[in-house]
Amino acid sequence: MIINRDLCDICGSCVAVCPADAIEISEFKVTILDEVCINCLKCIQVCPIKAIKEGN
Amino acid sequence: MISSKYDVVVIGSGPTGSVTARYAAENGASVLILERDREPGIPVRCAEGVSHNGIAPFIDIDQRWIASRIETAKLTAPNGESAYLYNNGIGYVLERRLFDNALAELACRNGAQLLTKANATGLVWKNNRISGVKYTHLGQKKEVLCDLVIGADGVESRVGRWAGIKTDVALKDIDTCVQYTMVDIKVEKDTIEFFFGTDISPGGYVWIFPKSEDTANVGIGISGHMATEKGPKYYLDNFVERHFPKGKITCRVYGGVTTAKTLKKIVKNNIMLVGDAARQVNPLTGGGIAQGMHAASIAGKIAAEAVKREDFSSQFLKKYRKEWDIRLGNIQNTMYSMKEKVINMSNDRFNRLVKVCQGIPRDEFSLKKLFTEAVKGDPKLILDIAKAFVVYKMK
């Protein structure tokens, strides 16, 4: 998954739906760990600002 | 001065974290709160509406953090017809930044320590037992030891995951939300408004929570499983264009609100989850402040009791779960069943609901009257009426 950091508001909605615990969040950024991600795409659907896209 | 060992470490200084810390500290535990941001209450990611009864048990009402006092709710159906709900008690639109700070101060006055700019990154394990928290503070990696970790780290919670608790929710159990704080608009200062309809907000609603005569939080939540590529911003922009074409936006926030049941597991050995992190949110309204503070008051007291008994086993900590279920958890389950039904409600039913509300004179308005009227014309409307009432009562 690719996060557009210019759009991301660091709201954490993606973390709440991630079944694989593939998403880390800090004060400054959200990071999706490709090696843990199972490509379920839930984060893409829940993101309120559509900041996440498929890809590496 | 921050020490290297506490009885309890609370992660997150939102209302839930601060109330948990305050009750634990007040009852004798040594408590450290770790806050990721530079102060409690920022960034605000909230519609800021609460009922008086929801928060009054946990803090003295202070005008400093109240933007407006709410006396009425107004529902607008998809066909544009509106109805007012009267006589359902007082509510407030908060200034969350100040509210959260007040609660954190209360925790500190009662003995808790607060460390801001401290981002929790993991748990410290010793002999397969949770015994502390790893965090970064001002660019340095640190550790603090404790007997009990309390995750109050919000919708984006990771604390439970670190302990092996399943915390992810289904797409149908989360609303994806956008909110604009708007100025130069005309609103009724004592009235919160809700707009329903499948074209307005699929599986959710639009809210207008006034902060003064010409400012308000205008937001939308749509059910995650109905969020297509359009997303909530598309619908909110449409709404704003129609209702406030000349309004200006001073703040934009994005976020998720869970509409799930409380997690199956909210305690394990040496760990508890509270508030949004435990999904202790009203599934019908998305309201989580009062629920979180209520859960926090239970969790904080039981944490202190655990310290006194030196028993941090899940078996003992389950007392918190039991009490939560009795006080609000079981009600949350009922709300969840109602949400499951109303999430697919048709525009026609919303129209009929508002019509029933319109038929009741202001001074005769009561929940009982509403139910009676609803049963006369359309027995199945009871559920819808209940939803409308609950929106106002518990938001």
Short mmCIF file of C-alpha atoms in Angstrom, two decimals:
data_model
loop_
_atom_site.label_atom_id
_atom_site.label_comp_id
_atom_site.label_asym_id
_atom_site.label_seq_id
_atom_site.Cartn_x
_atom_site.Cartn_y
_atom_site.Cartn_z
CA MET A 1 0.00 0.00 0.00
CA ILE A 2 1.12 3.53 -0.71
CA ILE A 3 0.15 6.40 1.58
CA ASN A 4 -0.02 9.90 0.17
CA ARG A 5 1.45 11.77 3.14
CA ASP A 6 0.31 15.10 1.77
CA LEU A 7 -3.28 13.90 2.20
CA CYS A 8 -2.98 11.69 5.31
CA ASP A 9 -4.40 13.37 8.45
CA ILE A 10 -2.97 10.63 10.75
CA CYS A 11 -6.48 9.83 12.00
CA GLY A 12 -5.79 6.13 12.48
CA SER A 13 -9.00 4.80 10.91
CA CYS A 14 -6.83 2.45 8.86
CA VAL A 15 -5.21 1.07 12.03
CA ALA A 16 -8.66 0.32 13.49
CA VAL A 17 -9.68 -1.93 10.57
CA CYS A 18 -6.32 -3.59 9.84
CA PRO A 19 -6.65 -7.32 10.60
CA ALA A 20 -2.92 -7.94 10.19
CA ASP A 21 -1.46 -5.29 12.52
CA ALA A 22 0.50 -4.01 9.53
CA ILE A 23 0.06 -0.30 10.29
CA GLU A 24 2.17 1.79 12.65
CA ILE A 25 1.21 5.27 13.76
CA SER A 26 3.13 8.06 15.45
CA GLU A 27 2.51 11.73 16.08
CA PHE A 28 3.95 12.50 12.67
CA LYS A 29 3.13 9.66 10.30
CA VAL A 30 1.34 6.45 9.45
CA THR A 31 3.41 3.58 8.06
CA ILE A 32 2.11 0.43 6.37
CA LEU A 33 4.51 -2.49 6.63
CA ASP A 34 4.49 -4.23 3.24
CA GLU A 35 5.95 -7.43 4.65
CA VAL A 36 3.07 -7.77 7.13
CA CYS A 37 0.24 -6.43 4.94
CA ILE A 38 -2.19 -9.08 3.60
CA ASN A 39 -3.67 -6.83 0.87
CA CYS A 40 -7.23 -6.93 2.26
CA LEU A 41 -7.69 -3.31 1.10
CA LYS A 42 -9.87 -2.38 4.10
CA CYS A 43 -7.63 0.59 4.87
CA ILE A 44 -8.25 1.97 1.38
CA GLN A 45 -12.00 1.76 1.84
CA VAL A 46 -12.15 3.28 5.34
CA CYS A 47 -9.74 6.17 4.74
CA PRO A 48 -11.89 9.34 4.94
CA ILE A 49 -9.60 11.31 2.65
CA LYS A 50 -8.64 8.44 0.30
CA ALA A 51 -4.95 8.82 0.99
CA ILE A 52 -4.12 5.12 0.50
CA LYS A 53 -3.62 3.34 -2.82
CA GLU A 54 -2.62 -0.18 -3.82
CA GLY A 55 1.02 -0.78 -4.67
CA ASN A 56 4.47 -1.08 -3.12
CA MET B 1 10.32 14.36 37.81
CA ILE B 2 9.53 11.19 35.87
CA SER B 3 10.73 8.03 37.59
CA SER B 4 11.60 4.69 36.05
CA LYS B 5 8.87 2.62 37.68
CA TYR B 6 5.16 3.18 38.34
CA ASP B 7 2.31 0.97 39.46
CA VAL B 8 0.28 1.95 36.42
CA VAL B 9 1.17 3.46 33.02
CA VAL B 10 -1.76 4.91 31.05
CA ILE B 11 -1.20 5.40 27.33
CA GLY B 12 -3.16 8.37 26.01
CA SER B 13 -4.39 11.54 27.71
CA GLY B 14 -7.81 11.94 26.12
CA PRO B 15 -10.79 12.10 28.47
CA THR B 16 -10.64 8.33 28.98
CA GLY B 17 -6.92 8.20 29.80
CA SER B 18 -7.05 11.16 32.15
CA VAL B 19 -10.11 9.94 34.03
CA THR B 20 -8.58 6.47 34.37
CA ALA B 21 -5.35 7.98 35.70
CA ARG B 22 -7.20 10.26 38.09
CA TYR B 23 -9.25 7.44 39.68
CA ALA B 24 -6.23 5.15 39.91
CA ALA B 25 -4.07 7.87 41.49
CA GLU B 26 -6.81 9.08 43.82
CA ASN B 27 -7.12 5.53 45.13
CA GLY B 28 -3.44 5.18 45.91
CA ALA B 29 -1.67 3.97 42.76
CA SER B 30 1.40 5.69 41.34
CA VAL B 31 0.45 6.60 37.77
CA LEU B 32 2.22 7.89 34.67
CA ILE B 33 0.31 9.03 31.58
CA LEU B 34 2.16 8.95 28.26
CA GLU B 35 0.83 11.38 25.65
CA ARG B 36 2.02 11.25 22.05
CA ASP B 37 1.23 14.88 21.21
CA ARG B 38 2.58 18.02 22.79
CA GLU B 39 -0.46 18.53 25.02
CA PRO B 40 -3.72 16.74 25.81
CA GLY B 41 -6.67 17.50 23.55
CA ILE B 42 -4.88 18.09 20.27
CA PRO B 43 -5.51 17.55 17.47
CA VAL B 44 -9.26 17.70 18.16
CA ARG B 45 -10.89 14.87 16.24
CA CYS B 46 -14.42 15.08 17.57
CA ALA B 47 -17.88 16.59 17.01
CA GLU B 48 -17.62 17.79 20.64
CA GLY B 49 -21.24 17.11 21.64
CA VAL B 50 -22.05 15.56 25.03
CA SER B 51 -25.03 15.30 27.36
CA HIS B 52 -24.82 16.96 30.78
CA ASN B 53 -25.61 13.68 32.51
CA GLY B 54 -22.88 11.88 30.59
CA ILE B 55 -20.01 13.99 31.90
CA ALA B 56 -21.25 15.62 35.14
CA PRO B 57 -20.29 12.65 37.37
CA PHE B 58 -16.63 13.03 36.35
CA ILE B 59 -15.89 16.75 36.32
CA ASP B 60 -17.50 19.97 37.60
CA ILE B 61 -19.04 21.81 34.67
CA ASP B 62 -16.87 24.83 33.81
CA GLN B 63 -17.89 27.49 31.29
CA ARG B 64 -14.27 27.72 30.12
CA TRP B 65 -14.64 24.55 28.08
CA ILE B 66 -18.26 24.93 27.03
CA ALA B 67 -18.92 26.56 23.66
CA SER B 68 -22.68 26.29 23.74
CA ARG B 69 -25.49 24.87 25.82
CA ILE B 70 -27.89 22.63 23.90
CA GLU B 71 -31.57 22.34 24.74
CA THR B 72 -33.09 20.88 21.60
CA ALA B 73 -32.35 18.50 18.78
CA LYS B 74 -33.69 18.92 15.27
CA LEU B 75 -34.07 16.06 12.84
CA THR B 76 -34.33 16.62 9.11
CA ALA B 77 -35.70 13.88 6.87
CA PRO B 78 -34.55 13.17 3.31
CA ASN B 79 -37.62 15.04 1.99
CA GLY B 80 -36.47 18.20 3.79
CA GLU B 81 -39.14 18.10 6.51
CA SER B 82 -37.85 18.83 10.04
CA ALA B 83 -38.98 18.09 13.56
CA TYR B 84 -37.71 19.19 16.96
CA LEU B 85 -37.17 16.86 19.90
CA TYR B 86 -37.92 18.69 23.14
CA ASN B 87 -37.57 17.99 26.86
CA ASN B 88 -34.71 15.53 26.69
CA GLY B 89 -32.25 17.21 29.05
CA ILE B 90 -29.32 19.52 28.58
CA GLY B 91 -26.28 18.97 26.43
CA TYR B 92 -23.12 20.87 25.55
CA VAL B 93 -20.87 21.47 22.60
CA LEU B 94 -17.41 21.41 24.14
CA GLU B 95 -14.10 23.04 23.42
CA ARG B 96 -12.34 19.68 23.49
CA ARG B 97 -8.85 21.12 23.68
CA LEU B 98 -9.68 22.91 26.92
CA PHE B 99 -11.87 20.07 28.20
CA ASP B 100 -9.11 17.50 27.74
CA ASN B 101 -6.60 19.78 29.40
CA ALA B 102 -8.92 20.28 32.38
CA LEU B 103 -9.27 16.51 32.79
CA ALA B 104 -5.52 15.99 32.55
CA GLU B 105 -4.99 18.69 35.19
CA LEU B 106 -7.49 16.93 37.42
CA ALA B 107 -5.52 13.70 37.03
CA CYS B 108 -2.28 15.49 37.88
CA ARG B 109 -3.78 17.26 40.91
CA ASN B 110 -4.82 13.86 42.20
CA GLY B 111 -1.28 12.55 41.97
CA ALA B 112 -0.78 11.30 38.41
CA GLN B 113 2.24 12.30 36.32
CA LEU B 114 1.83 13.35 32.68
CA LEU B 115 4.58 13.10 30.08
CA THR B 116 3.74 14.71 26.74
CA LYS B 117 5.60 14.21 23.47
CA ALA B 118 6.00 10.63 24.60
CA ASN B 119 5.02 8.17 21.87
CA ALA B 120 4.50 4.60 23.11
CA THR B 121 6.11 2.14 20.68
CA GLY B 122 5.74 -1.23 22.39
CA LEU B 123 5.57 -3.21 25.59
CA VAL B 124 8.41 -4.34 27.85
CA TRP B 125 8.17 -8.10 28.42
CA LYS B 126 9.97 -9.96 31.21
CA ASN B 127 9.53 -13.72 31.63
CA ASN B 128 6.53 -13.61 29.28
CA ARG B 129 4.91 -10.99 31.48
CA ILE B 130 4.07 -7.41 30.49
CA SER B 131 6.23 -5.27 32.74
CA GLY B 132 6.47 -1.87 31.16
CA VAL B 133 6.17 0.37 28.13
CA LYS B 134 8.70 1.38 25.47
CA TYR B 135 8.38 4.90 24.16
CA THR B 136 10.22 7.65 22.40
CA HIS B 137 10.55 11.06 24.00
CA LEU B 138 12.22 14.04 22.36
CA GLY B 139 14.09 11.80 19.96
CA GLN B 140 15.29 9.32 22.59
CA LYS B 141 14.23 5.70 23.07
CA LYS B 142 13.07 5.08 26.65
CA GLU B 143 11.44 2.48 28.85
CA VAL B 144 9.26 2.77 31.92
CA LEU B 145 8.47 -0.21 34.13
CA CYS B 146 5.05 -0.89 35.63
CA ASP B 147 2.77 -3.63 36.87
CA LEU B 148 -0.23 -2.57 34.84
CA VAL B 149 -0.47 -1.01 31.38
CA ILE B 150 -3.72 0.75 30.46
CA GLY B 151 -4.35 1.40 26.77
CA ALA B 152 -6.44 4.55 26.34
CA ASP B 153 -4.93 5.23 22.94
CA GLY B 154 -8.08 5.85 21.00
CA VAL B 155 -9.58 4.49 17.80
CA GLU B 156 -6.09 3.93 16.37
CA SER B 157 -5.13 1.86 19.44
CA ARG B 158 -2.12 -0.37 19.15
CA VAL B 159 -1.62 -1.21 22.82
CA GLY B 160 -4.08 -4.12 22.70
CA ARG B 161 -2.44 -5.47 19.56
CA TRP B 162 0.96 -5.49 21.27
CA ALA B 163 -0.55 -7.66 24.00
CA GLY B 164 -2.14 -10.03 21.48
CA ILE B 165 -5.69 -8.74 21.88
CA LYS B 166 -7.76 -8.66 18.69
CA THR B 167 -8.87 -5.06 18.26
CA ASP B 168 -9.67 -4.66 14.55
CA VAL B 169 -13.27 -3.91 13.61
CA ALA B 170 -15.29 -4.85 10.51
CA LEU B 171 -15.94 -2.17 7.90
CA LYS B 172 -19.62 -2.16 8.80
CA ASP B 173 -18.63 -1.42 12.40
CA ILE B 174 -16.77 1.82 11.73
CA ASP B 175 -18.00 5.12 10.34
CA THR B 176 -15.64 7.07 8.13
CA CYS B 177 -16.01 10.75 8.98
CA VAL B 178 -15.13 14.26 7.87
CA GLN B 179 -15.89 17.41 9.81
CA TYR B 180 -15.53 21.08 9.00
CA THR B 181 -15.62 23.79 11.63
CA MET B 182 -17.44 26.57 9.83
CA VAL B 183 -17.82 30.29 10.42
CA ASP B 184 -20.12 32.93 8.96
CA ILE B 185 -23.07 30.57 8.86
CA LYS B 186 -26.47 30.93 10.51
CA VAL B 187 -27.24 28.30 13.14
CA GLU B 188 -29.46 27.99 16.19
CA LYS B 189 -27.07 28.14 19.12
CA ASP B 190 -29.13 25.93 21.42
CA THR B 191 -30.02 23.27 18.85
CA ILE B 192 -28.06 20.35 17.47
CA GLU B 193 -29.15 19.17 14.05
CA PHE B 194 -29.12 15.78 12.36
CA PHE B 195 -29.78 15.08 8.68
CA PHE B 196 -30.66 11.61 7.47
CA GLY B 197 -31.02 9.99 4.08
CA THR B 198 -29.36 7.50 1.78
CA ASP B 199 -28.27 10.26 -0.60
CA ILE B 200 -27.16 12.57 2.21
CA SER B 201 -25.17 10.16 4.35
CA PRO B 202 -25.32 6.42 3.53
CA GLY B 203 -25.66 4.39 6.75
CA GLY B 204 -24.96 7.42 8.93
CA TYR B 205 -25.92 11.05 9.34
CA VAL B 206 -24.79 14.63 8.93
CA TRP B 207 -24.50 16.67 12.11
CA ILE B 208 -24.45 20.39 12.85
CA PHE B 209 -23.22 21.12 16.37
CA PRO B 210 -23.27 24.90 16.96
CA LYS B 211 -20.41 26.54 18.85
CA SER B 212 -21.95 30.04 18.63
CA GLU B 213 -24.62 31.83 16.57
CA ASP B 214 -22.41 31.77 13.50
CA THR B 215 -19.98 28.88 13.99
CA ALA B 216 -20.52 25.13 14.10
CA ASN B 217 -18.96 21.73 13.67
CA VAL B 218 -20.53 20.40 10.48
CA GLY B 219 -19.67 16.78 9.93
CA ILE B 220 -20.61 13.49 8.38
CA GLY B 221 -20.15 9.84 9.18
CA ILE B 222 -20.90 7.14 6.65
CA SER B 223 -20.74 3.44 7.30
CA GLY B 224 -17.38 1.97 6.27
CA HIS B 225 -18.91 -0.80 4.18
CA MET B 226 -20.93 1.74 2.21
CA ALA B 227 -17.97 4.03 1.59
CA THR B 228 -17.18 3.67 -2.06
CA GLU B 229 -14.53 5.64 -3.92
CA LYS B 230 -16.68 8.71 -3.17
CA GLY B 231 -16.02 8.68 0.55
CA PRO B 232 -17.47 10.99 3.21
CA LYS B 233 -15.83 14.14 1.84
CA TYR B 234 -17.88 13.93 -1.35
CA TYR B 235 -21.13 13.82 0.62
CA LEU B 236 -20.14 16.54 3.10
CA ASP B 237 -19.00 18.88 0.34
CA ASN B 238 -22.39 18.38 -1.34
CA PHE B 239 -24.19 19.13 1.92
CA VAL B 240 -22.16 22.22 2.69
CA GLU B 241 -22.60 23.54 -0.83
CA ARG B 242 -26.37 23.20 -0.46
CA HIS B 243 -26.79 24.47 3.11
CA PHE B 244 -23.91 26.89 3.70
CA PRO B 245 -22.73 28.10 0.30
CA LYS B 246 -21.25 31.25 1.80
CA GLY B 247 -19.76 29.69 4.93
CA LYS B 248 -16.00 29.49 5.45
CA ILE B 249 -14.12 26.50 6.78
CA THR B 250 -11.66 27.18 9.61
CA CYS B 251 -10.80 23.57 10.43
CA ARG B 252 -10.93 20.22 8.61
CA VAL B 253 -10.66 16.93 10.40
CA TYR B 254 -10.87 13.36 9.21
CA GLY B 255 -11.38 10.29 11.32
CA GLY B 256 -13.00 6.98 12.10
CA VAL B 257 -15.62 6.29 14.75
CA THR B 258 -16.28 2.68 15.69
CA THR B 259 -19.89 1.53 15.84
CA ALA B 260 -19.01 -1.91 17.16
CA LYS B 261 -19.69 -3.79 20.37
CA THR B 262 -17.12 -3.56 23.16
CA LEU B 263 -14.20 -5.86 22.27
CA LYS B 264 -14.54 -9.46 23.43
CA LYS B 265 -11.34 -9.09 25.42
CA ILE B 266 -10.49 -5.82 27.19
CA VAL B 267 -8.18 -7.23 29.86
CA LYS B 268 -5.29 -9.66 29.94
CA ASN B 269 -2.62 -10.23 32.56
CA ASN B 270 -1.10 -6.82 33.40
CA ILE B 271 -3.13 -4.91 30.81
CA MET B 272 -6.49 -3.19 30.37
CA LEU B 273 -8.04 -1.30 27.44
CA VAL B 274 -10.48 1.61 27.92
CA GLY B 275 -12.53 3.98 25.80
CA ASP B 276 -12.23 4.03 22.01
CA ALA B 277 -9.35 1.55 22.31
CA ALA B 278 -11.80 -0.98 23.80
CA ARG B 279 -14.49 0.15 21.32
CA GLN B 280 -16.60 1.50 24.19
CA VAL B 281 -18.53 3.81 21.86
CA ASN B 282 -22.28 4.13 21.40
CA PRO B 283 -22.79 2.28 18.09
CA LEU B 284 -25.89 4.26 17.16
CA THR B 285 -24.57 7.75 17.69
CA GLY B 286 -20.82 7.35 17.61
CA GLY B 287 -20.69 9.18 20.94
CA GLY B 288 -17.66 8.07 22.95
CA ILE B 289 -16.73 10.75 25.46
CA ALA B 290 -19.22 9.92 28.20
CA GLN B 291 -18.88 6.18 27.57
CA GLY B 292 -15.11 6.37 27.76
CA MET B 293 -15.13 8.44 30.94
CA HIS B 294 -17.59 6.03 32.55
CA ALA B 295 -15.43 3.04 31.65
CA ALA B 296 -12.40 4.96 32.89
CA SER B 297 -13.91 5.53 36.31
CA ILE B 298 -14.42 1.77 36.67
CA ALA B 299 -11.03 0.84 35.24
CA GLY B 300 -9.16 3.40 37.36
CA LYS B 301 -10.66 2.17 40.62
CA ILE B 302 -10.01 -1.46 39.78
CA ALA B 303 -6.45 -0.64 38.75
CA ALA B 304 -5.88 0.89 42.19
CA GLU B 305 -7.43 -2.16 43.83
CA ALA B 306 -5.13 -4.40 41.80
CA VAL B 307 -2.16 -2.40 43.08
CA LYS B 308 -3.29 -2.82 46.71
CA ARG B 309 -3.78 -6.56 46.27
CA GLU B 310 -0.71 -6.92 44.07
CA ASP B 311 -2.89 -8.96 41.75
CA PHE B 312 -2.67 -7.97 38.07
CA SER B 313 -4.02 -11.24 36.69
CA SER B 314 -6.68 -11.14 34.00
CA GLN B 315 -8.86 -13.05 36.42
CA PHE B 316 -8.85 -10.11 38.83
CA LEU B 317 -8.93 -7.41 36.16
CA LYS B 318 -12.06 -9.00 34.71
CA LYS B 319 -13.94 -7.24 37.51
CA TYR B 320 -13.63 -4.17 35.31
CA ARG B 321 -15.26 -6.00 32.41
CA LYS B 322 -18.08 -7.27 34.60
CA GLU B 323 -18.89 -3.87 35.99
CA TRP B 324 -18.69 -2.25 32.55
CA ASP B 325 -21.20 -4.75 31.15
CA ILE B 326 -23.62 -4.09 34.01
CA ARG B 327 -23.34 -0.29 33.78
CA LEU B 328 -23.12 0.42 30.02
CA GLY B 329 -21.79 -2.61 28.11
CA ASN B 330 -25.14 -4.38 27.92
CA ILE B 331 -26.84 -1.16 26.79
CA GLN B 332 -24.16 -0.84 24.11
CA ASN B 333 -25.10 -4.30 22.84
CA THR B 334 -28.74 -3.23 22.54
CA MET B 335 -27.68 -0.08 20.68
CA TYR B 336 -25.61 -2.27 18.40
CA SER B 337 -28.62 -4.41 17.45
CA MET B 338 -30.57 -1.23 16.73
CA LYS B 339 -27.73 0.11 14.62
CA GLU B 340 -27.70 -3.10 12.59
CA LYS B 341 -31.35 -2.45 11.73
CA VAL B 342 -31.33 1.28 11.09
CA ILE B 343 -28.14 1.29 9.05
CA ASN B 344 -30.25 0.18 6.07
CA MET B 345 -33.29 2.34 6.80
CA SER B 346 -35.00 3.73 3.70
CA ASN B 347 -35.62 7.40 2.99
CA ASP B 348 -39.33 6.69 3.29
CA ARG B 349 -38.95 5.50 6.88
CA PHE B 350 -36.88 8.54 7.82
CA ASN B 351 -39.61 10.71 6.34
CA ARG B 352 -42.28 8.95 8.37
CA LEU B 353 -40.23 9.18 11.55
CA VAL B 354 -39.95 12.95 11.24
CA LYS B 355 -43.66 13.19 10.48
CA VAL B 356 -44.54 11.45 13.74
CA CYS B 357 -42.26 13.82 15.67
CA GLN B 358 -43.92 16.81 13.99
CA GLY B 359 -47.32 15.67 15.23
CA ILE B 360 -46.48 16.22 18.89
CA PRO B 361 -46.94 19.74 20.37
CA ARG B 362 -43.85 21.20 22.04
CA ASP B 363 -45.14 21.32 25.60
CA GLU B 364 -46.48 17.76 25.35
CA PHE B 365 -43.24 16.39 23.94
CA SER B 366 -41.84 13.43 25.81
CA LEU B 367 -40.36 10.11 24.89
CA LYS B 368 -43.47 8.35 26.14
CA LYS B 369 -45.70 10.53 24.01
CA LEU B 370 -43.48 9.90 21.01
CA PHE B 371 -43.74 6.16 21.48
CA THR B 372 -47.52 6.33 21.93
CA GLU B 373 -47.94 8.38 18.77
CA ALA B 374 -45.64 6.08 16.86
CA VAL B 375 -47.50 2.94 17.89
CA LYS B 376 -50.84 4.42 16.78
CA GLY B 377 -49.84 5.01 13.20
CA ASP B 378 -46.98 2.64 12.51
CA PRO B 379 -45.85 0.12 15.14
CA LYS B 380 -42.58 -0.60 13.37
CA LEU B 381 -41.57 3.03 13.73
CA ILE B 382 -40.81 2.47 17.41
CA LEU B 383 -37.33 1.35 16.54
CA ASP B 384 -36.74 4.43 14.44
CA ILE B 385 -38.10 6.69 17.15
CA ALA B 386 -35.84 5.03 19.65
CA LYS B 387 -32.94 5.81 17.40
CA ALA B 388 -33.87 9.46 17.09
CA PHE B 389 -34.21 9.74 20.84
CA VAL B 390 -30.96 8.02 21.53
CA VAL B 391 -29.11 10.23 19.07
CA TYR B 392 -30.05 13.19 21.17
CA LYS B 393 -29.75 11.65 24.58
CA MET B 394 -26.39 9.98 24.28
CA LYS B 395 -24.41 11.86 21.71
#
